[in-house]
Amino acid sequence: AAAGKMAALGSGGTRWRQAWLPALQQLRRGSKAVTRHWKAMHLQRQKLLAVTEYVPPRPPVPPRCRGVTAWSHRVPCPQEDGLARVLRRQLEDTLRDSRMVAVCQYNSMADEDMATLRHFLRRHNIHVKFVLNEIARPVLAQSKFRTLLPLFVCRNILLVSPEARAREMLRVLRGVPQVNLLAACIDDTILSPQGVENFARLPSLQECQGQTVAALSLLCSQTSSLLQRGPSHLTALLDQHIQRLRGAEGATEPPQG
Amino acid sequence: PAGPCGVAVPRAGLKKLALPPDYSGITIPEKPKLKFLDKVPAVPKVQREPRQLRDIRGPSQMATDFTQGQYGILALGGGYLHWGHLEMIRLTVGRSMDPKSMFAVWRVPAPYKPVTRKSLGHRMGGGKGPVDRYVTAVKSGQLVVEVGGRCEFGEVRPFLARVAQKLPFPAVPVSRESLREMRREEQERRLNNQNPWTFERVVASNMLGMRKYLSPYDLQLKGRYWGKFFLKHRV
């Protein structure tokens, strides 16, 4: 038994060397591969991870030179909406068919007041239209009302009418403080509020026509009176003379009688 | 929109009418709530098992995609779920969902793995401790629960996020689209990486003798996993 042990320990001079196996030797100290805590990495591994990090592709033109800001990705791309198309077409038809288009600023008012206003304006054939700026702006930019674009900022309404009844419109709007007239386009002429007032004070078309006719025929109407001026003057003088003679005769008679 | 004098004026825009989501192909099963999972399996194991932490390490091969539901909780790290976690999930999801219009399904088995624990205050030695509890192993990329029904992600996300925060590993609520988006982005990053040196390449060809400092498992894990942790920022 002793001899066997001796043989097992080392057979003579040759000793069986234990190979150094890293899988066994390195596990003598330290934790297992999977730990609850974040196991410290070997420096070489850390270096390897640092070298092999992700490098994103760089565009040839930096995004800030292309006009990309922090807020540009938040603006949603305009999606063509059926409802928007319908509203746009309606607005185009309205603008085409109306002679007078008045842009007013609208402050919120009660529904009843709004209904009353609509009623009074409708009596004079003026229609009240609420417009959304995001639809109105592209429509106006392409039409002849380009100058009215800066007005479409806040809530606004359009008063459209196929006939230009500015006086009645102003009278109604004067009684409503919540609706302020900003500008109007009457017969392809853009007018400011003062211009609208002046337009309202103008006489109507028939009166103007009558005045023109009267002015033109004034000279012609004066011709007959001019011709008759001489004889009429003579007639007047003779009448006066007769009266004076009659007055003289009458003065002499009463002293006789 | 800038008003006069350059002041920004708030305005109301056109109402965007979106179509309601289509729930035609969805059927709610009879028992919509999560099934009760046992603390201990029906046949408890007598033979105590070695630790085998490789069931936590690396990416998951099972339950990586949706089967029945539309939304779920994705594990972004490895860990063990025990009965307490499972009860918490079951009760929270059961409390927050509407059984008439939503259903939930387990994607994780009941606890099967016995975990031992030695009694406190004793020295080392004296054999392996007795079985303390049973746990379920979860790897990264595995779905834990799936929720579906006539609901949208926005409705489901709050309570799924609350559940995900309480799990022992990092987890996020996902939907089918968001998971697809995540995978697509990962692949895109892998493809458009401008760095000519990748972990995979270095390890596969053993550049600079790196394999001396790395594990043989790093050939498959490719530097994205370290222990039970999943390194999301690595490509």
GROMACS .gro file of C-alpha atoms in nm:
model
  492
    1ALA     CA    1   0.000   0.000   0.000
    2ALA     CA    2   0.280   0.238   0.080
    3ALA     CA    3   0.458   0.152  -0.243
    4GLY     CA    4   0.141   0.217  -0.436
    5LYS     CA    5   0.103   0.556  -0.273
    6MET     CA    6   0.461   0.642  -0.356
    7ALA     CA    7   0.403   0.541  -0.717
    8ALA     CA    8   0.087   0.750  -0.731
    9LEU     CA    9   0.260   1.058  -0.595
   10GLY     CA   10   0.539   1.066  -0.851
   11SER     CA   11   0.675   0.787  -1.065
   12GLY     CA   12   1.044   0.832  -1.029
   13GLY     CA   13   1.190   1.146  -1.171
   14THR     CA   14   0.916   1.233  -1.411
   15ARG     CA   15   0.636   1.435  -1.263
   16TRP     CA   16   0.311   1.469  -1.444
   17ARG     CA   17   0.268   1.845  -1.476
   18GLN     CA   18  -0.074   1.996  -1.435
   19ALA     CA   19  -0.158   2.201  -1.745
   20TRP     CA   20  -0.264   2.558  -1.671
   21LEU     CA   21  -0.622   2.576  -1.786
   22PRO     CA   22  -0.750   2.927  -1.775
   23ALA     CA   23  -1.110   2.806  -1.734
   24LEU     CA   24  -1.014   2.644  -1.405
   25GLN     CA   25  -0.743   2.875  -1.280
   26GLN     CA   26  -0.916   3.211  -1.335
   27LEU     CA   27  -1.226   3.091  -1.156
   28ARG     CA   28  -1.044   3.052  -0.830
   29ARG     CA   29  -1.129   3.405  -0.731
   30GLY     CA   30  -1.414   3.627  -0.848
   31SER     CA   31  -1.779   3.563  -0.925
   32LYS     CA   32  -1.958   3.353  -1.183
   33ALA     CA   33  -2.038   3.477  -1.534
   34VAL     CA   34  -2.399   3.574  -1.446
   35THR     CA   35  -2.422   3.792  -1.136
   36ARG     CA   36  -2.683   4.011  -0.979
   37HIS     CA   37  -2.446   4.307  -0.975
   38TRP     CA   38  -2.276   4.457  -1.278
   39LYS     CA   39  -1.958   4.253  -1.297
   40ALA     CA   40  -1.643   4.455  -1.356
   41MET     CA   41  -1.509   4.402  -1.705
   42HIS     CA   42  -1.151   4.330  -1.792
   43LEU     CA   43  -0.975   4.639  -1.924
   44GLN     CA   44  -0.911   4.474  -2.259
   45ARG     CA   45  -1.277   4.397  -2.290
   46GLN     CA   46  -1.363   4.756  -2.201
   47LYS     CA   47  -1.120   4.878  -2.467
   48LEU     CA   48  -1.269   4.642  -2.721
   49LEU     CA   49  -1.620   4.764  -2.646
   50ALA     CA   50  -1.503   5.125  -2.673
   51VAL     CA   51  -1.342   5.059  -3.012
   52THR     CA   52  -1.639   4.871  -3.153
   53GLU     CA   53  -1.906   5.125  -3.060
   54TYR     CA   54  -2.176   5.226  -3.304
   55VAL     CA   55  -2.083   5.514  -3.534
   56PRO     CA   56  -2.391   5.668  -3.699
   57PRO     CA   57  -2.373   5.776  -4.064
   58ARG     CA   58  -2.306   6.145  -4.113
   59PRO     CA   59  -2.501   6.322  -4.387
   60PRO     CA   60  -2.279   6.522  -4.629
   61VAL     CA   61  -2.475   6.840  -4.551
   62PRO     CA   62  -2.531   6.895  -4.176
   63PRO     CA   63  -2.902   6.900  -4.089
   64ARG     CA   64  -2.888   7.251  -3.943
   65CYS     CA   65  -2.773   7.384  -4.281
   66ARG     CA   66  -3.073   7.222  -4.446
   67GLY     CA   67  -3.307   7.420  -4.220
   68VAL     CA   68  -3.394   7.134  -3.985
   69THR     CA   69  -3.464   7.278  -3.639
   70ALA     CA   70  -3.569   7.113  -3.315
   71TRP     CA   71  -3.932   7.192  -3.397
   72SER     CA   72  -3.939   7.100  -3.763
   73HIS     CA   73  -4.000   6.732  -3.700
   74ARG     CA   74  -4.299   6.820  -3.483
   75VAL     CA   75  -4.486   7.000  -3.763
   76PRO     CA   76  -4.710   6.737  -3.918
   77CYS     CA   77  -4.699   6.710  -4.295
   78PRO     CA   78  -5.019   6.850  -4.447
   79GLN     CA   79  -5.236   6.553  -4.530
   80GLU     CA   80  -5.489   6.612  -4.803
   81ASP     CA   81  -5.821   6.585  -4.628
   82GLY     CA   82  -6.150   6.541  -4.808
   83LEU     CA   83  -6.320   6.783  -4.572
   84ALA     CA   84  -6.052   7.046  -4.635
   85ARG     CA   85  -6.098   7.004  -5.010
   86VAL     CA   86  -6.475   7.052  -4.981
   87LEU     CA   87  -6.439   7.362  -4.765
   88ARG     CA   88  -6.183   7.507  -5.000
   89ARG     CA   89  -6.410   7.458  -5.301
   90GLN     CA   90  -6.700   7.618  -5.115
   91LEU     CA   91  -6.488   7.918  -5.028
   92GLU     CA   92  -6.370   7.957  -5.388
   93ASP     CA   93  -6.731   7.947  -5.514
   94THR     CA   94  -6.840   8.202  -5.255
   95LEU     CA   95  -6.561   8.444  -5.344
   96ARG     CA   96  -6.631   8.412  -5.713
   97ASP     CA   97  -7.006   8.473  -5.685
   98SER     CA   98  -7.003   8.770  -5.449
   99ARG     CA   99  -6.960   9.137  -5.539
  100MET     CA  100  -6.890   9.248  -5.185
  101VAL     CA  101  -6.661   9.061  -4.948
  102ALA     CA  102  -6.607   9.213  -4.604
  103VAL     CA  103  -6.352   9.068  -4.362
  104CYS     CA  104  -6.441   9.118  -3.998
  105GLN     CA  105  -6.273   9.021  -3.676
  106TYR     CA  106  -6.498   8.803  -3.463
  107ASN     CA  107  -6.494   8.800  -3.086
  108SER     CA  108  -6.705   8.538  -2.920
  109MET     CA  109  -7.065   8.636  -2.863
  110ALA     CA  110  -7.378   8.456  -2.749
  111ASP     CA  111  -7.555   8.227  -2.988
  112GLU     CA  112  -7.875   8.429  -2.979
  113ASP     CA  113  -7.689   8.748  -3.065
  114MET     CA  114  -7.518   8.568  -3.348
  115ALA     CA  115  -7.852   8.441  -3.479
  116THR     CA  116  -7.997   8.794  -3.458
  117LEU     CA  117  -7.701   8.937  -3.646
  118ARG     CA  118  -7.732   8.674  -3.916
  119HIS     CA  119  -8.105   8.749  -3.945
  120PHE     CA  120  -8.056   9.124  -3.984
  121LEU     CA  121  -7.782   9.080  -4.239
  122ARG     CA  122  -7.980   8.820  -4.428
  123ARG     CA  123  -8.260   9.069  -4.465
  124HIS     CA  124  -8.025   9.271  -4.684
  125ASN     CA  125  -7.904   8.961  -4.864
  126ILE     CA  126  -7.567   8.955  -4.684
  127HIS     CA  127  -7.440   8.609  -4.587
  128VAL     CA  128  -7.219   8.546  -4.284
  129LYS     CA  129  -6.947   8.284  -4.337
  130PHE     CA  130  -6.703   8.151  -4.079
  131VAL     CA  131  -6.371   8.069  -4.238
  132LEU     CA  132  -6.081   7.861  -4.107
  133ASN     CA  133  -5.748   8.030  -4.160
  134GLU     CA  134  -5.568   7.715  -4.261
  135ILE     CA  135  -5.811   7.674  -4.550
  136ALA     CA  136  -5.857   8.042  -4.632
  137ARG     CA  137  -5.487   8.123  -4.663
  138PRO     CA  138  -5.398   7.900  -4.959
  139VAL     CA  139  -5.725   7.988  -5.134
  140LEU     CA  140  -5.666   8.360  -5.099
  141ALA     CA  141  -5.301   8.340  -5.196
  142GLN     CA  142  -5.398   8.212  -5.539
  143SER     CA  143  -5.695   8.441  -5.592
  144LYS     CA  144  -5.707   8.817  -5.649
  145PHE     CA  145  -5.747   8.884  -5.272
  146ARG     CA  146  -5.376   8.841  -5.207
  147THR     CA  147  -5.357   9.171  -5.022
  148LEU     CA  148  -5.608   9.052  -4.764
  149LEU     CA  149  -5.383   8.765  -4.654
  150PRO     CA  150  -5.236   8.940  -4.346
  151LEU     CA  151  -5.587   8.986  -4.209
  152PHE     CA  152  -5.654   8.614  -4.173
  153VAL     CA  153  -5.482   8.563  -3.841
  154CYS     CA  154  -5.736   8.531  -3.561
  155ARG     CA  155  -6.096   8.419  -3.573
  156ASN     CA  156  -6.266   8.604  -3.850
  157ILE     CA  157  -6.583   8.596  -4.051
  158LEU     CA  158  -6.663   8.692  -4.407
  159LEU     CA  159  -6.971   8.892  -4.494
  160VAL     CA  160  -7.041   8.818  -4.857
  161SER     CA  161  -7.315   8.956  -5.072
  162PRO     CA  162  -7.395   8.956  -5.443
  163GLU     CA  163  -7.499   9.322  -5.413
  164ALA     CA  164  -7.299   9.600  -5.248
  165ARG     CA  165  -7.515   9.712  -4.954
  166ALA     CA  166  -7.252   9.883  -4.749
  167ARG     CA  167  -7.478  10.128  -4.564
  168GLU     CA  168  -7.704   9.860  -4.417
  169MET     CA  169  -7.409   9.642  -4.330
  170LEU     CA  170  -7.237   9.926  -4.146
  171ARG     CA  171  -7.557  10.012  -3.963
  172VAL     CA  172  -7.596   9.655  -3.841
  173LEU     CA  173  -7.230   9.619  -3.748
  174ARG     CA  174  -7.232   9.944  -3.554
  175GLY     CA  175  -7.482   9.784  -3.317
  176VAL     CA  176  -7.262   9.476  -3.263
  177PRO     CA  177  -6.940   9.558  -3.074
  178GLN     CA  178  -6.801   9.205  -3.101
  179VAL     CA  179  -6.762   9.215  -3.478
  180ASN     CA  180  -6.512   9.468  -3.609
  181LEU     CA  181  -6.481   9.543  -3.977
  182LEU     CA  182  -6.121   9.510  -4.092
  183ALA     CA  183  -6.145   9.558  -4.469
  184ALA     CA  184  -6.378   9.500  -4.758
  185CYS     CA  185  -6.343   9.425  -5.124
  186ILE     CA  186  -6.631   9.576  -5.320
  187ASP     CA  187  -6.637   9.542  -5.697
  188ASP     CA  188  -6.268   9.443  -5.711
  189THR     CA  189  -6.169   9.744  -5.504
  190ILE     CA  190  -6.011   9.692  -5.165
  191LEU     CA  191  -6.138   9.943  -4.911
  192SER     CA  192  -6.039  10.015  -4.554
  193PRO     CA  193  -6.312  10.076  -4.293
  194GLN     CA  194  -6.304  10.452  -4.367
  195GLY     CA  195  -6.328  10.374  -4.735
  196VAL     CA  196  -6.631  10.158  -4.667
  197GLU     CA  197  -6.794  10.443  -4.477
  198ASN     CA  198  -6.728  10.683  -4.764
  199PHE     CA  199  -6.864  10.427  -5.006
  200ALA     CA  200  -7.174  10.395  -4.791
  201ARG     CA  201  -7.225  10.772  -4.795
  202LEU     CA  202  -7.218  10.776  -5.174
  203PRO     CA  203  -7.562  10.813  -5.337
  204SER     CA  204  -7.705  10.510  -5.506
  205LEU     CA  205  -7.655  10.432  -5.872
  206GLN     CA  206  -7.997  10.562  -5.984
  207GLU     CA  207  -7.941  10.890  -5.804
  208CYS     CA  208  -7.600  10.927  -5.962
  209GLN     CA  209  -7.742  10.854  -6.302
  210GLY     CA  210  -8.019  11.105  -6.245
  211GLN     CA  211  -7.767  11.365  -6.131
  212THR     CA  212  -7.551  11.306  -6.437
  213VAL     CA  213  -7.847  11.336  -6.668
  214ALA     CA  214  -7.955  11.651  -6.490
  215ALA     CA  215  -7.606  11.801  -6.513
  216LEU     CA  216  -7.580  11.722  -6.883
  217SER     CA  217  -7.926  11.853  -6.964
  218LEU     CA  218  -7.876  12.162  -6.748
  219LEU     CA  219  -7.732  12.366  -7.030
  220CYS     CA  220  -8.001  12.249  -7.270
  221SER     CA  221  -8.271  12.332  -7.017
  222GLN     CA  222  -8.125  12.680  -6.981
  223THR     CA  223  -8.149  12.751  -7.356
  224SER     CA  224  -8.523  12.829  -7.354
  225SER     CA  225  -8.495  13.053  -7.048
  226LEU     CA  226  -8.198  13.231  -7.205
  227LEU     CA  227  -8.394  13.297  -7.521
  228GLN     CA  228  -8.691  13.422  -7.326
  229ARG     CA  229  -8.486  13.642  -7.097
  230GLY     CA  230  -8.510  13.954  -7.314
  231PRO     CA  231  -8.881  13.945  -7.375
  232SER     CA  232  -8.951  13.843  -7.015
  233HIS     CA  233  -8.741  14.132  -6.887
  234LEU     CA  234  -8.929  14.370  -7.119
  235THR     CA  235  -9.259  14.223  -7.002
  236ALA     CA  236  -9.162  14.276  -6.642
  237LEU     CA  237  -9.062  14.636  -6.705
  238LEU     CA  238  -9.385  14.707  -6.891
  239ASP     CA  239  -9.586  14.550  -6.612
  240GLN     CA  240  -9.414  14.769  -6.360
  241HIS     CA  241  -9.473  15.074  -6.573
  242ILE     CA  242  -9.843  14.989  -6.608
  243GLN     CA  243  -9.869  14.946  -6.236
  244ARG     CA  244  -9.705  15.283  -6.175
  245LEU     CA  245  -9.938  15.451  -6.428
  246ARG     CA  246 -10.236  15.282  -6.267
  247GLY     CA  247 -10.110  15.389  -5.931
  248ALA     CA  248 -10.074  15.753  -6.055
  249GLU     CA  249 -10.429  15.747  -6.203
  250GLY     CA  250 -10.563  15.605  -5.883
  251ALA     CA  251 -10.388  15.875  -5.683
  252THR     CA  252 -10.549  16.151  -5.897
  253GLU     CA  253 -10.903  15.998  -5.892
  254PRO     CA  254 -10.965  15.969  -5.516
  255PRO     CA  255 -10.901  16.345  -5.463
  256GLN     CA  256 -11.176  16.406  -5.735
  257GLY     CA  257 -11.418  16.163  -5.576
  258PRO     CA  258  -4.867   8.129  -3.653
  259ALA     CA  259  -4.731   8.476  -3.611
  260GLY     CA  260  -4.987   8.751  -3.573
  261PRO     CA  261  -4.930   9.124  -3.614
  262CYS     CA  262  -4.616   9.249  -3.436
  263GLY     CA  263  -4.479   8.894  -3.454
  264VAL     CA  264  -4.678   8.765  -3.155
  265ALA     CA  265  -4.777   8.398  -3.177
  266VAL     CA  266  -5.156   8.374  -3.187
  267PRO     CA  267  -5.321   8.043  -3.098
  268ARG     CA  268  -5.585   7.932  -3.342
  269ALA     CA  269  -5.819   7.642  -3.377
  270GLY     CA  270  -5.747   7.423  -3.677
  271LEU     CA  271  -5.962   7.198  -3.887
  272LYS     CA  272  -6.085   6.889  -3.704
  273LYS     CA  273  -5.905   6.583  -3.832
  274LEU     CA  274  -6.156   6.301  -3.839
  275ALA     CA  275  -5.970   5.973  -3.808
  276LEU     CA  276  -6.134   5.640  -3.872
  277PRO     CA  277  -6.191   5.427  -3.561
  278PRO     CA  278  -5.969   5.116  -3.536
  279ASP     CA  279  -6.095   4.794  -3.687
  280TYR     CA  280  -6.155   4.520  -3.427
  281SER     CA  281  -6.333   4.276  -3.657
  282GLY     CA  282  -6.103   3.971  -3.621
  283ILE     CA  283  -6.069   3.981  -3.242
  284THR     CA  284  -6.252   3.736  -3.016
  285ILE     CA  285  -6.235   3.755  -2.639
  286PRO     CA  286  -6.186   3.408  -2.484
  287GLU     CA  287  -6.415   3.280  -2.208
  288LYS     CA  288  -6.164   3.344  -1.929
  289PRO     CA  289  -6.011   3.676  -2.030
  290LYS     CA  290  -5.814   3.731  -1.708
  291LEU     CA  291  -5.473   3.578  -1.636
  292LYS     CA  292  -5.475   3.223  -1.510
  293PHE     CA  293  -5.365   3.156  -1.152
  294LEU     CA  294  -5.014   3.007  -1.146
  295ASP     CA  295  -4.908   2.775  -0.865
  296LYS     CA  296  -4.631   2.863  -0.629
  297VAL     CA  297  -4.502   2.507  -0.637
  298PRO     CA  298  -4.551   2.268  -0.929
  299ALA     CA  299  -4.796   1.979  -0.884
  300VAL     CA  300  -4.509   1.732  -0.858
  301PRO     CA  301  -4.244   1.912  -0.653
  302LYS     CA  302  -3.889   1.816  -0.737
  303VAL     CA  303  -3.707   1.608  -0.483
  304GLN     CA  304  -3.364   1.619  -0.644
  305ARG     CA  305  -3.214   1.964  -0.593
  306GLU     CA  306  -3.088   2.111  -0.920
  307PRO     CA  307  -2.761   2.294  -0.985
  308ARG     CA  308  -2.786   2.665  -1.034
  309GLN     CA  309  -2.757   2.672  -1.417
  310LEU     CA  310  -2.747   3.046  -1.458
  311ARG     CA  311  -2.723   3.001  -1.833
  312ASP     CA  312  -3.102   3.004  -1.838
  313ILE     CA  313  -3.074   3.378  -1.765
  314ARG     CA  314  -2.783   3.459  -1.993
  315GLY     CA  315  -2.814   3.568  -2.352
  316PRO     CA  316  -3.108   3.623  -2.585
  317SER     CA  317  -3.432   3.429  -2.559
  318GLN     CA  318  -3.533   3.164  -2.812
  319MET     CA  319  -3.890   3.115  -2.686
  320ALA     CA  320  -4.184   3.360  -2.667
  321THR     CA  321  -4.011   3.630  -2.869
  322ASP     CA  322  -4.313   3.717  -3.086
  323PHE     CA  323  -4.679   3.785  -3.033
  324THR     CA  324  -4.928   3.502  -3.069
  325GLN     CA  325  -5.275   3.606  -2.957
  326GLY     CA  326  -5.262   3.956  -2.818
  327GLN     CA  327  -5.157   4.291  -2.959
  328TYR     CA  328  -4.968   4.439  -2.665
  329GLY     CA  329  -4.731   4.290  -2.412
  330ILE     CA  330  -4.438   4.336  -2.178
  331LEU     CA  331  -4.096   4.270  -2.327
  332ALA     CA  332  -3.808   4.173  -2.097
  333LEU     CA  333  -3.489   4.367  -2.170
  334GLY     CA  334  -3.274   4.169  -1.932
  335GLY     CA  335  -3.255   3.826  -1.775
  336GLY     CA  336  -3.393   3.732  -1.436
  337TYR     CA  337  -3.600   3.497  -1.225
  338LEU     CA  338  -3.971   3.554  -1.167
  339HIS     CA  339  -4.109   3.400  -0.851
  340TRP     CA  340  -4.465   3.356  -0.736
  341GLY     CA  341  -4.482   3.703  -0.579
  342HIS     CA  342  -4.400   3.870  -0.910
  343LEU     CA  343  -4.647   3.655  -1.096
  344GLU     CA  344  -4.922   3.733  -0.847
  345MET     CA  345  -4.847   4.101  -0.874
  346ILE     CA  346  -4.873   4.083  -1.254
  347ARG     CA  347  -5.191   3.880  -1.240
  348LEU     CA  348  -5.367   4.107  -0.991
  349THR     CA  349  -5.254   4.437  -1.143
  350VAL     CA  350  -5.344   4.340  -1.497
  351GLY     CA  351  -5.671   4.185  -1.378
  352ARG     CA  352  -5.759   4.502  -1.188
  353SER     CA  353  -5.668   4.744  -1.467
  354MET     CA  354  -5.822   4.569  -1.766
  355ASP     CA  355  -6.184   4.543  -1.872
  356PRO     CA  356  -6.273   4.171  -1.899
  357LYS     CA  357  -6.555   4.242  -2.145
  358SER     CA  358  -6.334   4.400  -2.407
  359MET     CA  359  -5.978   4.288  -2.325
  360PHE     CA  360  -5.800   3.962  -2.249
  361ALA     CA  361  -5.458   3.871  -2.115
  362VAL     CA  362  -5.243   3.564  -2.169
  363TRP     CA  363  -4.929   3.432  -1.993
  364ARG     CA  364  -4.622   3.389  -2.211
  365VAL     CA  365  -4.416   3.257  -1.924
  366PRO     CA  366  -4.458   2.913  -1.755
  367ALA     CA  367  -4.544   2.862  -1.390
  368PRO     CA  368  -4.243   2.839  -1.157
  369TYR     CA  369  -4.062   2.513  -1.227
  370LYS     CA  370  -3.702   2.566  -1.120
  371PRO     CA  371  -3.625   2.492  -0.754
  372VAL     CA  372  -3.396   2.745  -0.588
  373THR     CA  373  -3.230   2.649  -0.261
  374ARG     CA  374  -3.131   2.868   0.029
  375LYS     CA  375  -2.928   2.790   0.332
  376SER     CA  376  -3.059   2.900   0.670
  377LEU     CA  377  -2.926   3.233   0.788
  378GLY     CA  378  -2.634   3.269   1.024
  379HIS     CA  379  -2.458   2.941   0.957
  380ARG     CA  380  -2.112   2.888   0.823
  381MET     CA  381  -2.029   2.747   0.486
  382GLY     CA  382  -2.051   2.375   0.442
  383GLY     CA  383  -2.295   2.108   0.549
  384GLY     CA  384  -2.428   2.033   0.201
  385LYS     CA  385  -2.672   2.212  -0.026
  386GLY     CA  386  -2.960   2.393   0.138
  387PRO     CA  387  -3.322   2.282   0.108
  388VAL     CA  388  -3.549   2.409  -0.166
  389ASP     CA  389  -3.672   2.757  -0.071
  390ARG     CA  390  -3.894   2.844  -0.364
  391TYR     CA  391  -3.959   2.783  -0.726
  392VAL     CA  392  -3.884   3.040  -0.998
  393THR     CA  393  -3.928   3.090  -1.371
  394ALA     CA  394  -3.627   3.186  -1.576
  395VAL     CA  395  -3.672   3.475  -1.820
  396LYS     CA  396  -3.414   3.575  -2.081
  397SER     CA  397  -3.384   3.909  -2.265
  398GLY     CA  398  -3.620   3.954  -2.552
  399GLN     CA  399  -3.890   3.733  -2.407
  400LEU     CA  400  -4.251   3.841  -2.369
  401VAL     CA  401  -4.391   3.801  -2.019
  402VAL     CA  402  -4.763   3.870  -2.069
  403GLU     CA  403  -4.972   3.949  -2.371
  404VAL     CA  404  -5.280   4.167  -2.366
  405GLY     CA  405  -5.528   4.197  -2.649
  406GLY     CA  406  -5.885   4.288  -2.731
  407ARG     CA  407  -6.079   4.594  -2.834
  408CYS     CA  408  -5.834   4.842  -2.692
  409GLU     CA  409  -5.556   5.071  -2.805
  410PHE     CA  410  -5.197   5.089  -2.696
  411GLY     CA  411  -5.254   5.417  -2.516
  412GLU     CA  412  -5.513   5.257  -2.290
  413VAL     CA  413  -5.298   4.956  -2.206
  414ARG     CA  414  -4.957   5.119  -2.177
  415PRO     CA  415  -5.000   5.287  -1.836
  416PHE     CA  416  -5.071   4.975  -1.635
  417LEU     CA  417  -4.827   4.765  -1.837
  418ALA     CA  418  -4.558   5.022  -1.763
  419ARG     CA  419  -4.640   5.006  -1.394
  420VAL     CA  420  -4.610   4.627  -1.401
  421ALA     CA  421  -4.290   4.641  -1.607
  422GLN     CA  422  -4.129   4.874  -1.358
  423LYS     CA  423  -4.184   4.629  -1.073
  424LEU     CA  424  -4.023   4.334  -1.245
  425PRO     CA  425  -3.674   4.228  -1.133
  426PHE     CA  426  -3.530   4.292  -1.478
  427PRO     CA  427  -3.575   4.596  -1.707
  428ALA     CA  428  -3.891   4.564  -1.912
  429VAL     CA  429  -4.102   4.781  -2.143
  430PRO     CA  430  -4.459   4.764  -2.268
  431VAL     CA  431  -4.467   4.697  -2.642
  432SER     CA  432  -4.721   4.659  -2.918
  433ARG     CA  433  -4.685   4.462  -3.238
  434GLU     CA  434  -4.595   4.775  -3.432
  435SER     CA  435  -4.352   4.905  -3.173
  436LEU     CA  436  -4.174   4.570  -3.152
  437ARG     CA  437  -4.146   4.555  -3.529
  438GLU     CA  438  -4.014   4.910  -3.528
  439MET     CA  439  -3.759   4.820  -3.259
  440ARG     CA  440  -3.631   4.522  -3.456
  441ARG     CA  441  -3.620   4.721  -3.778
  442GLU     CA  442  -3.423   4.999  -3.612
  443GLU     CA  443  -3.180   4.748  -3.464
  444GLN     CA  444  -3.119   4.594  -3.804
  445GLU     CA  445  -3.080   4.937  -3.962
  446ARG     CA  446  -2.819   5.033  -3.703
  447ARG     CA  447  -2.635   4.712  -3.770
  448LEU     CA  448  -2.635   4.777  -4.143
  449ASN     CA  449  -2.543   5.146  -4.148
  450ASN     CA  450  -2.276   5.128  -3.880
  451GLN     CA  451  -1.981   5.329  -4.010
  452ASN     CA  452  -1.735   5.166  -3.774
  453PRO     CA  453  -1.533   4.906  -3.968
  454TRP     CA  454  -1.447   4.728  -3.643
  455THR     CA  455  -1.732   4.528  -3.493
  456PHE     CA  456  -1.722   4.307  -3.186
  457GLU     CA  457  -1.838   4.013  -3.392
  458ARG     CA  458  -1.559   4.051  -3.642
  459VAL     CA  459  -1.291   4.093  -3.378
  460VAL     CA  460  -1.404   3.791  -3.181
  461ALA     CA  461  -1.461   3.563  -3.479
  462SER     CA  462  -1.113   3.622  -3.616
  463ASN     CA  463  -0.953   3.654  -3.271
  464MET     CA  464  -0.788   3.985  -3.353
  465LEU     CA  465  -0.508   4.082  -3.112
  466GLY     CA  466  -0.574   3.767  -2.917
  467MET     CA  467  -0.893   3.913  -2.772
  468ARG     CA  468  -1.042   3.574  -2.701
  469LYS     CA  469  -0.805   3.541  -2.409
  470TYR     CA  470  -1.008   3.806  -2.229
  471LEU     CA  471  -1.348   3.706  -2.358
  472SER     CA  472  -1.575   3.414  -2.298
  473PRO     CA  473  -1.644   3.150  -2.566
  474TYR     CA  474  -2.006   3.255  -2.531
  475ASP     CA  475  -1.916   3.598  -2.665
  476LEU     CA  476  -1.904   3.446  -3.011
  477GLN     CA  477  -2.283   3.415  -2.997
  478LEU     CA  478  -2.358   3.704  -2.763
  479LYS     CA  479  -2.149   3.946  -2.976
  480GLY     CA  480  -2.093   4.199  -2.703
  481ARG     CA  481  -2.465   4.281  -2.662
  482TYR     CA  482  -2.502   4.083  -2.339
  483TRP     CA  483  -2.298   4.095  -2.018
  484GLY     CA  484  -2.409   3.848  -1.757
  485LYS     CA  485  -2.785   3.883  -1.732
  486PHE     CA  486  -2.781   4.242  -1.864
  487PHE     CA  487  -2.876   4.339  -2.215
  488LEU     CA  488  -2.678   4.631  -2.355
  489LYS     CA  489  -2.930   4.810  -2.568
  490HIS     CA  490  -2.695   5.074  -2.700
  491ARG     CA  491  -2.453   4.819  -2.848
  492VAL     CA  492  -2.500   4.738  -3.213
   0.00000   0.00000   0.00000
